[in-house]
Every structure is written in C-alpha cells, then in structure tokens.
mmCIF file of C-alpha atoms in Angstrom:
data_model
loop_
_atom_site.group_PDB
_atom_site.id
_atom_site.type_symbol
_atom_site.label_atom_id
_atom_site.label_comp_id
_atom_site.label_asym_id
_atom_site.label_seq_id
_atom_site.Cartn_x
_atom_site.Cartn_y
_atom_site.Cartn_z
ATOM 1 C CA UNK A 1 -119.670 32.831 205.894
ATOM 2 C CA UNK A 2 -116.765 34.701 204.618
ATOM 3 C CA UNK A 3 -113.621 33.273 203.732
ATOM 4 C CA UNK A 4 -111.604 34.731 202.348
ATOM 5 C CA UNK A 5 -111.141 31.707 199.232
ATOM 6 C CA UNK A 6 -109.239 33.726 195.898
ATOM 7 C CA UNK A 7 -110.042 31.141 193.080
ATOM 8 C CA UNK A 8 -106.663 31.046 191.050
ATOM 9 C CA UNK A 9 -106.534 32.707 187.376
ATOM 10 C CA UNK A 10 -107.741 30.512 184.742
ATOM 11 C CA UNK A 11 -110.097 28.312 186.841
ATOM 12 C CA UNK A 12 -112.918 27.190 184.194
ATOM 13 C CA UNK A 13 -116.827 28.440 185.681
ATOM 14 C CA UNK A 14 -118.089 24.964 184.833
ATOM 15 C CA UNK A 15 -114.976 23.167 186.899
ATOM 16 C CA UNK A 16 -116.156 25.517 189.949
ATOM 17 C CA UNK A 17 -119.255 24.579 189.677
ATOM 18 C CA UNK A 18 -118.001 20.761 189.973
ATOM 19 C CA UNK A 19 -115.907 21.608 192.902
ATOM 20 C CA UNK A 20 -119.113 23.285 195.065
ATOM 21 C CA UNK A 21 -121.223 20.452 194.213
ATOM 22 C CA UNK A 22 -118.589 17.823 194.694
ATOM 23 C CA UNK A 23 -117.947 19.919 198.417
ATOM 24 C CA UNK A 24 -121.782 19.918 199.550
ATOM 25 C CA UNK A 25 -120.990 15.927 199.296
ATOM 26 C CA UNK A 26 -118.360 15.787 201.344
ATOM 27 C CA UNK A 27 -119.057 17.942 203.776
ATOM 28 C CA UNK A 28 -122.097 15.031 204.209
ATOM 29 C CA UNK A 29 -119.066 12.219 204.178
ATOM 30 C CA UNK A 30 -116.809 13.551 206.874
ATOM 31 C CA UNK A 31 -117.515 14.184 210.514
ATOM 32 C CA UNK A 32 -116.105 17.989 212.392
ATOM 33 C CA UNK A 33 -114.101 15.725 215.078
ATOM 34 C CA UNK A 34 -113.177 17.741 219.285
ATOM 35 C CA UNK A 35 -109.478 16.916 217.987
ATOM 36 C CA UNK A 36 -110.421 20.130 215.277
ATOM 37 C CA UNK A 37 -112.282 22.106 216.928
ATOM 38 C CA UNK A 38 -109.455 21.783 219.719
ATOM 39 C CA UNK A 39 -106.571 22.634 216.566
ATOM 40 C CA UNK A 40 -109.170 25.671 215.693
ATOM 41 C CA UNK A 41 -109.734 28.036 218.072
ATOM 42 C CA UNK A 42 -106.137 27.150 219.457
ATOM 43 C CA UNK A 43 -103.120 29.698 218.194
ATOM 44 C CA UNK A 44 -100.916 27.711 218.986
ATOM 45 C CA UNK A 45 -99.889 23.791 218.897
ATOM 46 C CA UNK A 46 -98.697 22.074 221.709
ATOM 47 C CA UNK A 47 -95.843 21.672 223.231
ATOM 48 C CA UNK A 48 -95.616 17.600 223.603
ATOM 49 C CA UNK A 49 -97.574 17.710 219.614
ATOM 50 C CA UNK A 50 -93.440 17.954 218.380
ATOM 51 C CA UNK A 51 -94.946 21.586 215.716
ATOM 52 C CA UNK A 52 -93.331 24.141 218.129
ATOM 53 C CA UNK A 53 -89.459 25.478 216.726
ATOM 54 C CA UNK A 54 -87.233 27.930 218.883
ATOM 55 C CA UNK A 55 -85.975 29.576 215.544
ATOM 56 C CA UNK A 56 -87.833 30.032 211.744
ATOM 57 C CA UNK A 57 -86.219 27.600 209.599
ATOM 58 C CA UNK A 58 -86.885 24.755 212.229
ATOM 59 C CA UNK A 59 -90.450 25.660 211.906
ATOM 60 C CA UNK A 60 -90.189 24.641 208.204
ATOM 61 C CA UNK A 61 -88.779 21.138 209.315
ATOM 62 C CA UNK A 62 -90.099 19.753 212.333
ATOM 63 C CA UNK A 63 -93.619 20.325 209.818
ATOM 64 C CA UNK A 64 -91.170 18.237 206.798
ATOM 65 C CA UNK A 65 -90.789 15.652 209.843
ATOM 66 C CA UNK A 66 -94.613 15.979 211.181
ATOM 67 C CA UNK A 67 -95.733 15.272 207.691
ATOM 68 C CA UNK A 68 -92.720 12.311 206.508
ATOM 69 C CA UNK A 69 -93.328 10.210 209.488
ATOM 70 C CA UNK A 70 -97.099 10.440 209.441
ATOM 71 C CA UNK A 71 -96.721 8.591 206.083
ATOM 72 C CA UNK A 72 -99.065 11.121 204.221
ATOM 73 C CA UNK A 73 -98.510 11.252 200.321
ATOM 74 C CA UNK A 74 -95.861 13.996 199.690
ATOM 75 C CA UNK A 75 -92.984 15.266 197.528
ATOM 76 C CA UNK A 76 -90.550 18.227 197.983
ATOM 77 C CA UNK A 77 -92.071 21.868 197.506
ATOM 78 C CA UNK A 78 -89.686 22.372 194.713
ATOM 79 C CA UNK A 79 -91.303 19.520 192.039
ATOM 80 C CA UNK A 80 -94.565 21.508 192.342
ATOM 81 C CA UNK A 81 -95.146 24.235 189.358
ATOM 82 C CA UNK A 82 -97.252 26.868 190.469
ATOM 83 C CA UNK A 83 -100.176 25.153 188.571
ATOM 84 C CA UNK A 84 -99.899 21.802 190.574
ATOM 85 C CA UNK A 85 -99.638 24.075 193.966
ATOM 86 C CA UNK A 86 -103.225 25.874 193.301
ATOM 87 C CA UNK A 87 -105.108 22.230 191.396
ATOM 88 C CA UNK A 88 -103.225 20.467 195.089
ATOM 89 C CA UNK A 89 -104.834 23.457 197.497
ATOM 90 C CA UNK A 90 -108.059 23.669 195.615
ATOM 91 C CA UNK A 91 -108.771 19.280 195.439
ATOM 92 C CA UNK A 92 -108.435 19.969 199.739
ATOM 93 C CA UNK A 93 -110.569 22.602 199.926
ATOM 94 C CA UNK A 94 -113.083 20.439 198.244
ATOM 95 C CA UNK A 95 -113.148 18.634 201.826
ATOM 96 C CA UNK A 96 -112.853 21.811 203.775
ATOM 97 C CA UNK A 97 -115.473 22.130 207.028
ATOM 98 C CA UNK A 98 -117.243 25.812 206.749
ATOM 99 C CA UNK A 99 -117.310 24.603 211.100
ATOM 100 C CA UNK A 100 -113.561 25.447 210.664
ATOM 101 C CA UNK A 101 -113.755 28.274 208.610
ATOM 102 C CA UNK A 102 -116.131 30.128 210.678
ATOM 103 C CA UNK A 103 -113.850 29.940 213.581
ATOM 104 C CA UNK A 104 -111.066 31.250 211.706
ATOM 105 C CA UNK A 105 -113.009 34.315 210.940
ATOM 106 C CA UNK A 106 -114.706 35.000 214.373
ATOM 107 C CA UNK A 107 -111.198 35.496 215.129
ATOM 108 C CA UNK A 108 -110.123 37.823 212.653
ATOM 109 C CA UNK A 109 -107.190 34.329 212.744
ATOM 110 C CA UNK A 110 -104.361 33.745 209.622
ATOM 111 C CA UNK A 111 -106.202 30.953 208.980
ATOM 112 C CA UNK A 112 -108.492 32.453 207.436
ATOM 113 C CA UNK A 113 -107.117 34.022 203.963
ATOM 114 C CA UNK A 114 -105.947 31.486 201.552
ATOM 115 C CA UNK A 115 -105.210 33.325 198.531
ATOM 116 C CA UNK A 116 -104.633 30.959 195.172
ATOM 117 C CA UNK A 117 -103.861 33.822 192.611
ATOM 118 C CA UNK A 118 -100.449 34.172 191.041
ATOM 119 C CA UNK A 119 -98.746 36.060 188.056
ATOM 120 C CA UNK A 120 -96.744 34.731 185.374
ATOM 121 C CA UNK A 121 -93.137 34.980 186.370
ATOM 122 C CA UNK A 122 -90.541 33.264 184.612
ATOM 123 C CA UNK A 123 -89.813 29.652 185.671
ATOM 124 C CA UNK A 124 -86.376 29.896 188.188
ATOM 125 C CA UNK A 125 -86.827 33.246 189.040
ATOM 126 C CA UNK A 126 -86.503 33.930 192.624
ATOM 127 C CA UNK A 127 -89.805 35.857 192.374
ATOM 128 C CA UNK A 128 -91.278 32.875 190.822
ATOM 129 C CA UNK A 129 -89.505 30.354 193.590
ATOM 130 C CA UNK A 130 -90.588 32.443 196.366
ATOM 131 C CA UNK A 131 -93.962 32.496 195.028
ATOM 132 C CA UNK A 132 -93.998 28.502 195.337
ATOM 133 C CA UNK A 133 -92.182 28.432 198.578
ATOM 134 C CA UNK A 134 -95.547 30.074 199.754
ATOM 135 C CA UNK A 135 -98.112 28.061 198.139
ATOM 136 C CA UNK A 136 -96.703 25.023 199.633
ATOM 137 C CA UNK A 137 -96.391 26.837 202.522
ATOM 138 C CA UNK A 138 -100.256 27.536 201.990
ATOM 139 C CA UNK A 139 -101.634 24.011 201.080
ATOM 140 C CA UNK A 140 -100.105 22.412 203.614
ATOM 141 C CA UNK A 141 -102.066 25.195 206.599
ATOM 142 C CA UNK A 142 -105.415 24.564 203.883
ATOM 143 C CA UNK A 143 -104.517 20.836 204.834
ATOM 144 C CA UNK A 144 -103.527 21.258 208.376
ATOM 145 C CA UNK A 145 -106.605 23.975 209.603
ATOM 146 C CA UNK A 146 -109.115 23.328 206.998
ATOM 147 C CA UNK A 147 -110.382 19.754 206.679
ATOM 148 C CA UNK A 148 -111.621 17.513 209.575
ATOM 149 C CA UNK A 149 -108.927 14.476 210.372
ATOM 150 C CA UNK A 150 -111.742 11.396 209.110
ATOM 151 C CA UNK A 151 -111.550 13.786 205.894
ATOM 152 C CA UNK A 152 -107.955 13.904 205.219
ATOM 153 C CA UNK A 153 -107.990 9.808 204.948
ATOM 154 C CA UNK A 154 -110.822 10.384 201.773
ATOM 155 C CA UNK A 155 -108.017 13.035 200.723
ATOM 156 C CA UNK A 156 -105.628 10.876 200.417
ATOM 157 C CA UNK A 157 -107.385 8.414 198.853
ATOM 158 C CA UNK A 158 -107.839 9.861 195.714
ATOM 159 C CA UNK A 159 -103.950 10.075 195.516
ATOM 160 C CA UNK A 160 -102.829 13.257 196.019
ATOM 161 C CA UNK A 161 -98.856 14.624 196.677
ATOM 162 C CA UNK A 162 -98.823 17.189 199.172
ATOM 163 C CA UNK A 163 -96.612 19.593 199.055
ATOM 164 C CA UNK A 164 -93.614 19.617 201.830
ATOM 165 C CA UNK A 165 -92.436 23.098 202.895
ATOM 166 C CA UNK A 166 -89.296 24.723 201.034
ATOM 167 C CA UNK A 167 -86.198 23.028 202.074
ATOM 168 C CA UNK A 168 -84.967 26.620 202.083
ATOM 169 C CA UNK A 169 -86.259 27.650 204.677
ATOM 170 C CA UNK A 170 -88.396 30.942 205.430
ATOM 171 C CA UNK A 171 -87.093 33.829 203.257
ATOM 172 C CA UNK A 172 -86.865 37.318 204.984
ATOM 173 C CA UNK A 173 -88.593 39.811 202.687
ATOM 174 C CA UNK A 174 -91.322 42.582 202.965
ATOM 175 C CA UNK A 175 -93.340 40.303 200.287
ATOM 176 C CA UNK A 176 -96.613 40.850 201.959
ATOM 177 C CA UNK A 177 -98.846 38.147 199.556
ATOM 178 C CA UNK A 178 -95.288 35.225 200.725
ATOM 179 C CA UNK A 179 -95.640 36.441 204.939
ATOM 180 C CA UNK A 180 -98.777 35.795 205.040
ATOM 181 C CA UNK A 181 -98.612 31.880 202.608
ATOM 182 C CA UNK A 182 -96.143 30.816 205.878
ATOM 183 C CA UNK A 183 -98.105 32.879 208.356
ATOM 184 C CA UNK A 184 -96.669 29.360 210.250
ATOM 185 C CA UNK A 185 -93.659 30.938 211.110
ATOM 186 C CA UNK A 186 -95.463 32.709 213.523
ATOM 187 C CA UNK A 187 -98.005 29.959 215.099
ATOM 188 C CA UNK A 188 -95.330 27.322 215.379
ATOM 189 C CA UNK A 189 -92.499 29.510 216.094
ATOM 190 C CA UNK A 190 -91.375 29.171 219.892
ATOM 191 C CA UNK A 191 -88.379 30.820 220.658
ATOM 192 C CA UNK A 192 -86.882 32.525 223.546
ATOM 193 C CA UNK A 193 -87.640 35.877 224.506
ATOM 194 C CA UNK A 194 -85.956 38.774 225.304
ATOM 195 C CA UNK A 195 -85.250 38.665 228.624
ATOM 196 C CA UNK A 196 -86.895 41.945 229.659
ATOM 197 C CA UNK A 197 -90.040 40.900 228.880
ATOM 198 C CA UNK A 198 -90.682 36.907 229.466
ATOM 199 C CA UNK A 199 -93.296 37.481 232.579
ATOM 200 C CA UNK A 200 -96.136 36.597 231.263
ATOM 201 C CA UNK A 201 -99.909 37.596 232.618
ATOM 202 C CA UNK A 202 -103.055 36.047 233.067
ATOM 203 C CA UNK A 203 -104.865 40.251 232.706
ATOM 204 C CA UNK A 204 -105.968 40.444 229.598
ATOM 205 C CA UNK A 205 -107.588 43.839 230.512
ATOM 206 C CA UNK A 206 -107.171 46.616 227.970
ATOM 207 C CA UNK A 207 -103.838 48.068 228.222
ATOM 208 C CA UNK A 208 -103.007 52.374 227.363
ATOM 209 C CA UNK A 209 -101.601 52.622 223.620
ATOM 210 C CA UNK A 210 -97.597 52.080 224.270
ATOM 211 C CA UNK A 211 -97.482 50.486 227.284
ATOM 212 C CA UNK A 212 -99.653 49.575 230.715
ATOM 213 C CA UNK A 213 -102.092 51.735 233.204
ATOM 214 C CA UNK A 214 -98.510 53.634 234.166
ATOM 215 C CA UNK A 215 -97.300 54.681 230.623
ATOM 216 C CA UNK A 216 -98.431 57.845 229.564
ATOM 217 C CA UNK A 217 -95.159 58.484 227.124
ATOM 218 C CA UNK A 218 -92.313 56.614 225.402
ATOM 219 C CA UNK A 219 -90.405 56.403 222.691
ATOM 220 C CA UNK A 220 -90.280 53.526 219.944
ATOM 221 C CA UNK A 221 -88.714 52.557 217.322
ATOM 222 C CA UNK A 222 -91.338 51.894 214.587
ATOM 223 C CA UNK A 223 -91.516 49.827 210.420
ATOM 224 C CA UNK A 224 -93.918 50.934 208.994
ATOM 225 C CA UNK A 225 -95.773 49.111 206.240
ATOM 226 C CA UNK A 226 -98.215 51.905 204.310
ATOM 227 C CA UNK A 227 -100.254 49.381 202.125
ATOM 228 C CA UNK A 228 -97.193 48.044 200.145
ATOM 229 C CA UNK A 229 -94.678 50.454 200.541
ATOM 230 C CA UNK A 230 -92.514 49.900 203.745
ATOM 231 C CA UNK A 231 -90.016 52.964 205.992
ATOM 232 C CA UNK A 232 -88.753 52.613 209.552
ATOM 233 C CA UNK A 233 -90.156 55.630 211.340
ATOM 234 C CA UNK A 234 -88.907 56.933 215.048
ATOM 235 C CA UNK A 235 -91.926 57.983 217.050
ATOM 236 C CA UNK A 236 -92.275 60.001 220.318
ATOM 237 C CA UNK A 237 -95.286 60.420 222.392
ATOM 238 C CA UNK A 238 -96.167 61.905 225.392
ATOM 239 C CA UNK A 239 -100.179 61.232 226.372
ATOM 240 C CA UNK A 240 -99.464 64.315 230.069
ATOM 241 C CA UNK A 241 -98.285 66.882 226.765
ATOM 242 C CA UNK A 242 -101.419 66.024 224.524
ATOM 243 C CA UNK A 243 -98.748 64.925 221.500
ATOM 244 C CA UNK A 244 -96.849 62.775 219.195
ATOM 245 C CA UNK A 245 -93.988 63.373 216.983
ATOM 246 C CA UNK A 246 -92.996 61.012 213.381
ATOM 247 C CA UNK A 247 -89.845 61.625 212.547
ATOM 248 C CA UNK A 248 -90.540 58.859 209.058
ATOM 249 C CA UNK A 249 -86.754 58.034 207.471
ATOM 250 C CA UNK A 250 -85.549 57.875 204.072
ATOM 251 C CA UNK A 251 -88.274 55.518 201.721
ATOM 252 C CA UNK A 252 -91.281 56.983 203.789
ATOM 253 C CA UNK A 253 -94.236 57.482 201.737
ATOM 254 C CA UNK A 254 -96.714 58.962 205.058
ATOM 255 C CA UNK A 255 -99.680 59.993 203.307
ATOM 256 C CA UNK A 256 -99.526 62.672 206.114
ATOM 257 C CA UNK A 257 -96.419 64.034 203.839
ATOM 258 C CA UNK A 258 -97.856 63.379 200.809
ATOM 259 C CA UNK A 259 -98.549 66.341 198.397
ATOM 260 C CA UNK A 260 -95.975 68.475 200.665
ATOM 261 C CA UNK A 261 -92.747 66.658 200.717
ATOM 262 C CA UNK A 262 -91.537 64.480 198.050
ATOM 263 C CA UNK A 263 -91.649 60.638 198.161
ATOM 264 C CA UNK A 264 -88.955 58.600 199.546
ATOM 265 C CA UNK A 265 -87.394 61.920 202.103
ATOM 266 C CA UNK A 266 -87.145 62.520 205.361
ATOM 267 C CA UNK A 267 -90.378 64.143 206.067
ATOM 268 C CA UNK A 268 -91.041 64.626 210.248
ATOM 269 C CA UNK A 269 -94.785 65.251 211.389
ATOM 270 C CA UNK A 270 -95.431 66.936 214.638
ATOM 271 C CA UNK A 271 -98.880 67.011 216.559
ATOM 272 C CA UNK A 272 -98.860 69.606 218.894
ATOM 273 C CA UNK A 273 -100.530 70.388 222.022
ATOM 274 C CA UNK A 274 -100.948 73.394 220.705
ATOM 275 C CA UNK A 275 -103.696 72.551 218.322
ATOM 276 C CA UNK A 276 -101.191 72.724 214.557
ATOM 277 C CA UNK A 277 -100.213 69.788 213.043
ATOM 278 C CA UNK A 278 -96.465 70.927 211.358
ATOM 279 C CA UNK A 279 -94.895 69.036 208.539
ATOM 280 C CA UNK A 280 -90.927 69.251 208.158
ATOM 281 C CA UNK A 281 -88.681 68.433 205.915
ATOM 282 C CA UNK A 282 -84.838 69.310 205.321
ATOM 283 C CA UNK A 283 -86.554 71.610 202.221
ATOM 284 C CA UNK A 284 -89.608 73.413 203.714
ATOM 285 C CA UNK A 285 -92.089 73.659 206.585
ATOM 286 C CA UNK A 286 -95.642 74.156 207.354
ATOM 287 C CA UNK A 287 -98.184 73.790 209.062
ATOM 288 C CA UNK A 288 -101.739 72.994 209.218
ATOM 289 C CA UNK A 289 -104.765 73.067 212.339
ATOM 290 C CA UNK A 290 -104.719 69.523 213.557
ATOM 291 C CA UNK A 291 -107.334 66.740 212.198
ATOM 292 C CA UNK A 292 -107.132 63.857 214.570
ATOM 293 C CA UNK A 293 -104.076 64.979 216.273
ATOM 294 C CA UNK A 294 -102.418 62.465 218.612
ATOM 295 C CA UNK A 295 -103.747 59.490 220.228
ATOM 296 C CA UNK A 296 -105.868 59.569 223.297
ATOM 297 C CA UNK A 297 -103.651 56.599 225.729
ATOM 298 C CA UNK A 298 -106.765 54.951 226.610
ATOM 299 C CA UNK A 299 -108.348 54.427 223.462
ATOM 300 C CA UNK A 300 -108.594 51.074 224.085
ATOM 301 C CA UNK A 301 -110.610 51.082 227.645
ATOM 302 C CA UNK A 302 -113.094 53.907 226.856
ATOM 303 C CA UNK A 303 -115.254 51.835 225.473
ATOM 304 C CA UNK A 304 -115.709 49.814 222.155
ATOM 305 C CA UNK A 305 -112.932 47.551 222.356
ATOM 306 C CA UNK A 306 -112.785 44.230 223.115
ATOM 307 C CA UNK A 307 -110.600 41.084 223.678
ATOM 308 C CA UNK A 308 -109.159 39.168 220.847
ATOM 309 C CA UNK A 309 -106.579 36.036 222.063
ATOM 310 C CA UNK A 310 -102.976 34.968 222.329
ATOM 311 C CA UNK A 311 -100.931 34.824 219.423
ATOM 312 C CA UNK A 312 -96.891 35.054 218.217
ATOM 313 C CA UNK A 313 -96.189 37.964 216.462
ATOM 314 C CA UNK A 314 -92.756 38.979 215.230
ATOM 315 C CA UNK A 315 -91.241 35.881 217.765
ATOM 316 C CA UNK A 316 -93.638 37.456 220.303
ATOM 317 C CA UNK A 317 -96.472 35.722 222.974
ATOM 318 C CA UNK A 318 -98.446 38.545 222.991
ATOM 319 C CA UNK A 319 -102.355 39.685 223.881
ATOM 320 C CA UNK A 320 -104.783 41.254 220.928
ATOM 321 C CA UNK A 321 -107.354 43.962 220.907
ATOM 322 C CA UNK A 322 -110.053 45.121 218.490
ATOM 323 C CA UNK A 323 -111.541 48.374 217.868
ATOM 324 C CA UNK A 324 -113.914 49.419 215.247
ATOM 325 C CA UNK A 325 -113.771 53.047 214.460
ATOM 326 C CA UNK A 326 -112.881 54.636 210.599
ATOM 327 C CA UNK A 327 -111.415 51.584 209.856
ATOM 328 C CA UNK A 328 -111.191 47.964 212.039
ATOM 329 C CA UNK A 329 -108.029 48.504 215.060
ATOM 330 C CA UNK A 330 -105.774 45.601 215.797
ATOM 331 C CA UNK A 331 -103.923 46.268 218.759
ATOM 332 C CA UNK A 332 -100.872 43.446 219.862
ATOM 333 C CA UNK A 333 -98.886 43.571 223.223
ATOM 334 C CA UNK A 334 -96.223 41.635 224.869
ATOM 335 C CA UNK A 335 -98.205 39.265 227.352
ATOM 336 C CA UNK A 336 -96.520 40.575 230.626
ATOM 337 C CA UNK A 337 -96.607 43.495 233.251
ATOM 338 C CA UNK A 338 -94.763 45.543 231.074
ATOM 339 C CA UNK A 339 -97.442 45.382 228.155
ATOM 340 C CA UNK A 340 -95.152 46.572 225.244
ATOM 341 C CA UNK A 341 -97.105 47.493 222.078
ATOM 342 C CA UNK A 342 -95.525 44.658 219.429
ATOM 343 C CA UNK A 343 -98.276 45.793 216.283
ATOM 344 C CA UNK A 344 -100.723 48.182 215.550
ATOM 345 C CA UNK A 345 -103.092 47.794 212.504
ATOM 346 C CA UNK A 346 -105.730 48.619 210.156
ATOM 347 C CA UNK A 347 -107.378 47.700 206.481
ATOM 348 C CA UNK A 348 -108.150 50.808 204.526
ATOM 349 C CA UNK A 349 -110.224 49.501 201.538
ATOM 350 C CA UNK A 350 -108.395 46.190 202.294
ATOM 351 C CA UNK A 351 -105.262 46.881 202.257
ATOM 352 C CA UNK A 352 -103.127 46.399 205.463
ATOM 353 C CA UNK A 353 -101.486 49.896 207.556
ATOM 354 C CA UNK A 354 -99.415 48.282 209.917
ATOM 355 C CA UNK A 355 -96.400 49.886 212.485
ATOM 356 C CA UNK A 356 -94.430 46.733 213.863
ATOM 357 C CA UNK A 357 -92.887 47.598 217.177
ATOM 358 C CA UNK A 358 -89.265 47.089 217.318
ATOM 359 C CA UNK A 359 -89.259 46.105 221.004
ATOM 360 C CA UNK A 360 -85.505 46.374 221.872
ATOM 361 C CA UNK A 361 -86.268 49.714 221.377
ATOM 362 C CA UNK A 362 -89.156 51.324 223.403
ATOM 363 C CA UNK A 363 -88.713 53.326 226.269
ATOM 364 C CA UNK A 364 -91.335 53.984 228.476
ATOM 365 C CA UNK A 365 -91.213 58.262 230.560
ATOM 366 C CA UNK A 366 -92.199 61.338 229.809
ATOM 367 C CA UNK A 367 -90.631 62.771 226.883
ATOM 368 C CA UNK A 368 -89.372 66.394 226.165
ATOM 369 C CA UNK A 369 -91.229 69.065 225.276
ATOM 370 C CA UNK A 370 -89.140 70.774 222.911
ATOM 371 C CA UNK A 371 -89.914 66.937 220.512
ATOM 372 C CA UNK A 372 -93.619 68.903 220.045
ATOM 373 C CA UNK A 373 -92.850 72.803 219.923
ATOM 374 C CA UNK A 374 -93.571 74.124 216.697
ATOM 375 C CA UNK A 375 -90.062 74.426 214.678
ATOM 376 C CA UNK A 376 -88.443 77.265 214.250
ATOM 377 C CA UNK A 377 -89.516 79.450 211.053
ATOM 378 C CA UNK A 378 -92.421 77.408 210.628
ATOM 379 C CA UNK A 379 -95.077 79.957 210.440
ATOM 380 C CA UNK A 380 -96.235 78.888 206.402
ATOM 381 C CA UNK A 381 -99.648 77.749 206.544
ATOM 382 C CA UNK A 382 -99.485 73.983 204.011
ATOM 383 C CA UNK A 383 -100.541 73.781 201.260
#
C-alpha cells in the first residue's frame, strides 16, 4: 500500500512512532462499513446527498452546510494556523483505514494524495492564506474519505475541532499544491456542460487520440503544464498525414524548444510527414531527424490500455483510460459520442506534465497540408 502521505516539517520521530502505534490500535477498534466502501468507489456523491453543486464556490458552501447540519465540531477555516491544520489532519489520519487508501491507489484517485508539507510564509499574506485554505480542504477530505464512519465518533470524542471550507471560496490559480488540495471542486461539481457535449454514452471502449473512431484529425487550444511552468499551445493533428504541429505561445518552456529558442518566446514544433521535425521561432528555423513523430491515433486501442472509470475533470464528465509507456499515460475524454479530449497527463520523475484541452475550441476534420510542410529557409540542422 502506498498512500501518498507527507508528514509536515518538524514532526518528530517519536511523535510519528506514537502515531503509528495508535493507528494500529485504532484499526482494530473501528470497522469498515458498506457505506464506507461504496463512497470510496464512487467518483462523485449521489445526487440526493446535498453535496453536489452547479458552481465551484457552491461546492465549498454545500460541504460547510453538511458539516454544520451534521452536528460536527467545526470552526471557520480562517481561525486556524498552518501548524494547527497539519496537526488536525495528522490526528484524523491516525484513524484511517488502509482498505480505503488501497481503493484510491488502484484507481489513481486524487483522494489518495495527502500533502502536509508547507513552507514558512508571512501570516496574513496571500500566499499564507492560500496554503491555509488548501490545508482546510485537505483536512475535510481526509475526514470524509480516509476514516470509517464508525471512527468519526471516536475522533469526535477526543475533542478535535475540524475546519470548515474557506468562506472566500476556491481561488483561480495555477498553484499545483493548492489545486491538488481542493480537488473536491472537481468531484463535487455537477455544473451543466456545453449543450454540444451533454449526451452521455455507456460505451467505455477506448477512443482515438482526439475523438471517436471517426476522428483522425483535429485542431484545439491547449493549456500546457510541464512540471511547473504553464503556457498555451495551438495544436494541429492529422493522422492520415502522420503529422502534428505545436504552436507554443508566449511564456512557453517546451522541452523540445529548450536550448534552441529562448524560454518564454513563441516556438513552433512541426512533426512533418517527410521524416523531419522542424523547430521555428521569430529568429531561427532548424530541423532534426524525428525521434518519435506524431502520436498514432489508435495508441489507446492497439493494446496495453485499460479503462479506469468515469469522473469529473475541469467541470466535464469524462471517461479515463490508462496506458503504461515510458511514463504513466492518463487520457480523459468527454463521456459522450464525440469523445472530445479533455486532458492528457503523465508523471515525469514524480512531476506532472499535462495538456488540458480547451473543449469549446476543439474542431475535428482534416488539416491543411501546409501546416505540416517544411518552413522556408529551414535547411539548417538544429544544435
């Protein structure tokens, strides 16, 4: 079992040992119920639970309403310090059941990740408040999804006070740690999808890259995250031409462009059907022999892929597939007949690289051959 759990800085070895011994004792004292197992296997709450919301700020409100109406010992998130929140979460995890964590691990479920690490920040600063808000959300996630219902009563008897969700609602930020801690805004969100993408399907067969079995070419705008940096990219793909084009926009730090085009400056990468890769910017154009080329449209269908399940990503109901390659490849597509791409994600040395496809910009159909031909005056080999 590999629960992704990081103790916060300063937690002494003796305290960790006492926590481990107490954890073993409490496992024997609390039993796992059917409702606990059912909740762990569900990707989102039942519609009748009162814990689904049509906007992400309402997710926080619905969770707070549930905690207050349930008679739990709670206090406003803003009253807690970082140290108090990590202490509360550590106490909660002393009651956790390894069977629940095992379910999350097998599903690569976001609930499997708990990170109590934090750096020193000036109290009251925006950075401090964002860290605090994320720790509040994470503490409630640990309480709701890592300990059996029976154990909650035992925890309550210790006098522990749980934080509510932040009153200000979720923050729009690219901070990976914060977004991981408030991932409840994905699972508890049930907003209406764009009218073109609402018809669900029960077909869980693997899609092609970029769409359903009729989709062999498309264009789309992508929000790229590559182990920290973020930028946008215009992506063009055509399987019949065995080619793709990546127009990395201002702010890019694409690894293919690195060392050739200055970080932050726009850089276009063309995987051409002529057997070469071209790298182009305002000041340089060069080529090299393709190392990999455009992804094959049937890469999920040609063996080794597996269906993971249905969940919510960026507010969309999606189906997820997994295929092990050089890295762990996760592909998410709308759960409808179009199979519109929503996200591609992999972990490189433990860090996230992902493409979040901007769904309304997705346009299936053959792409102009001119997008994939060698640019003029591009006969110089890349360094």
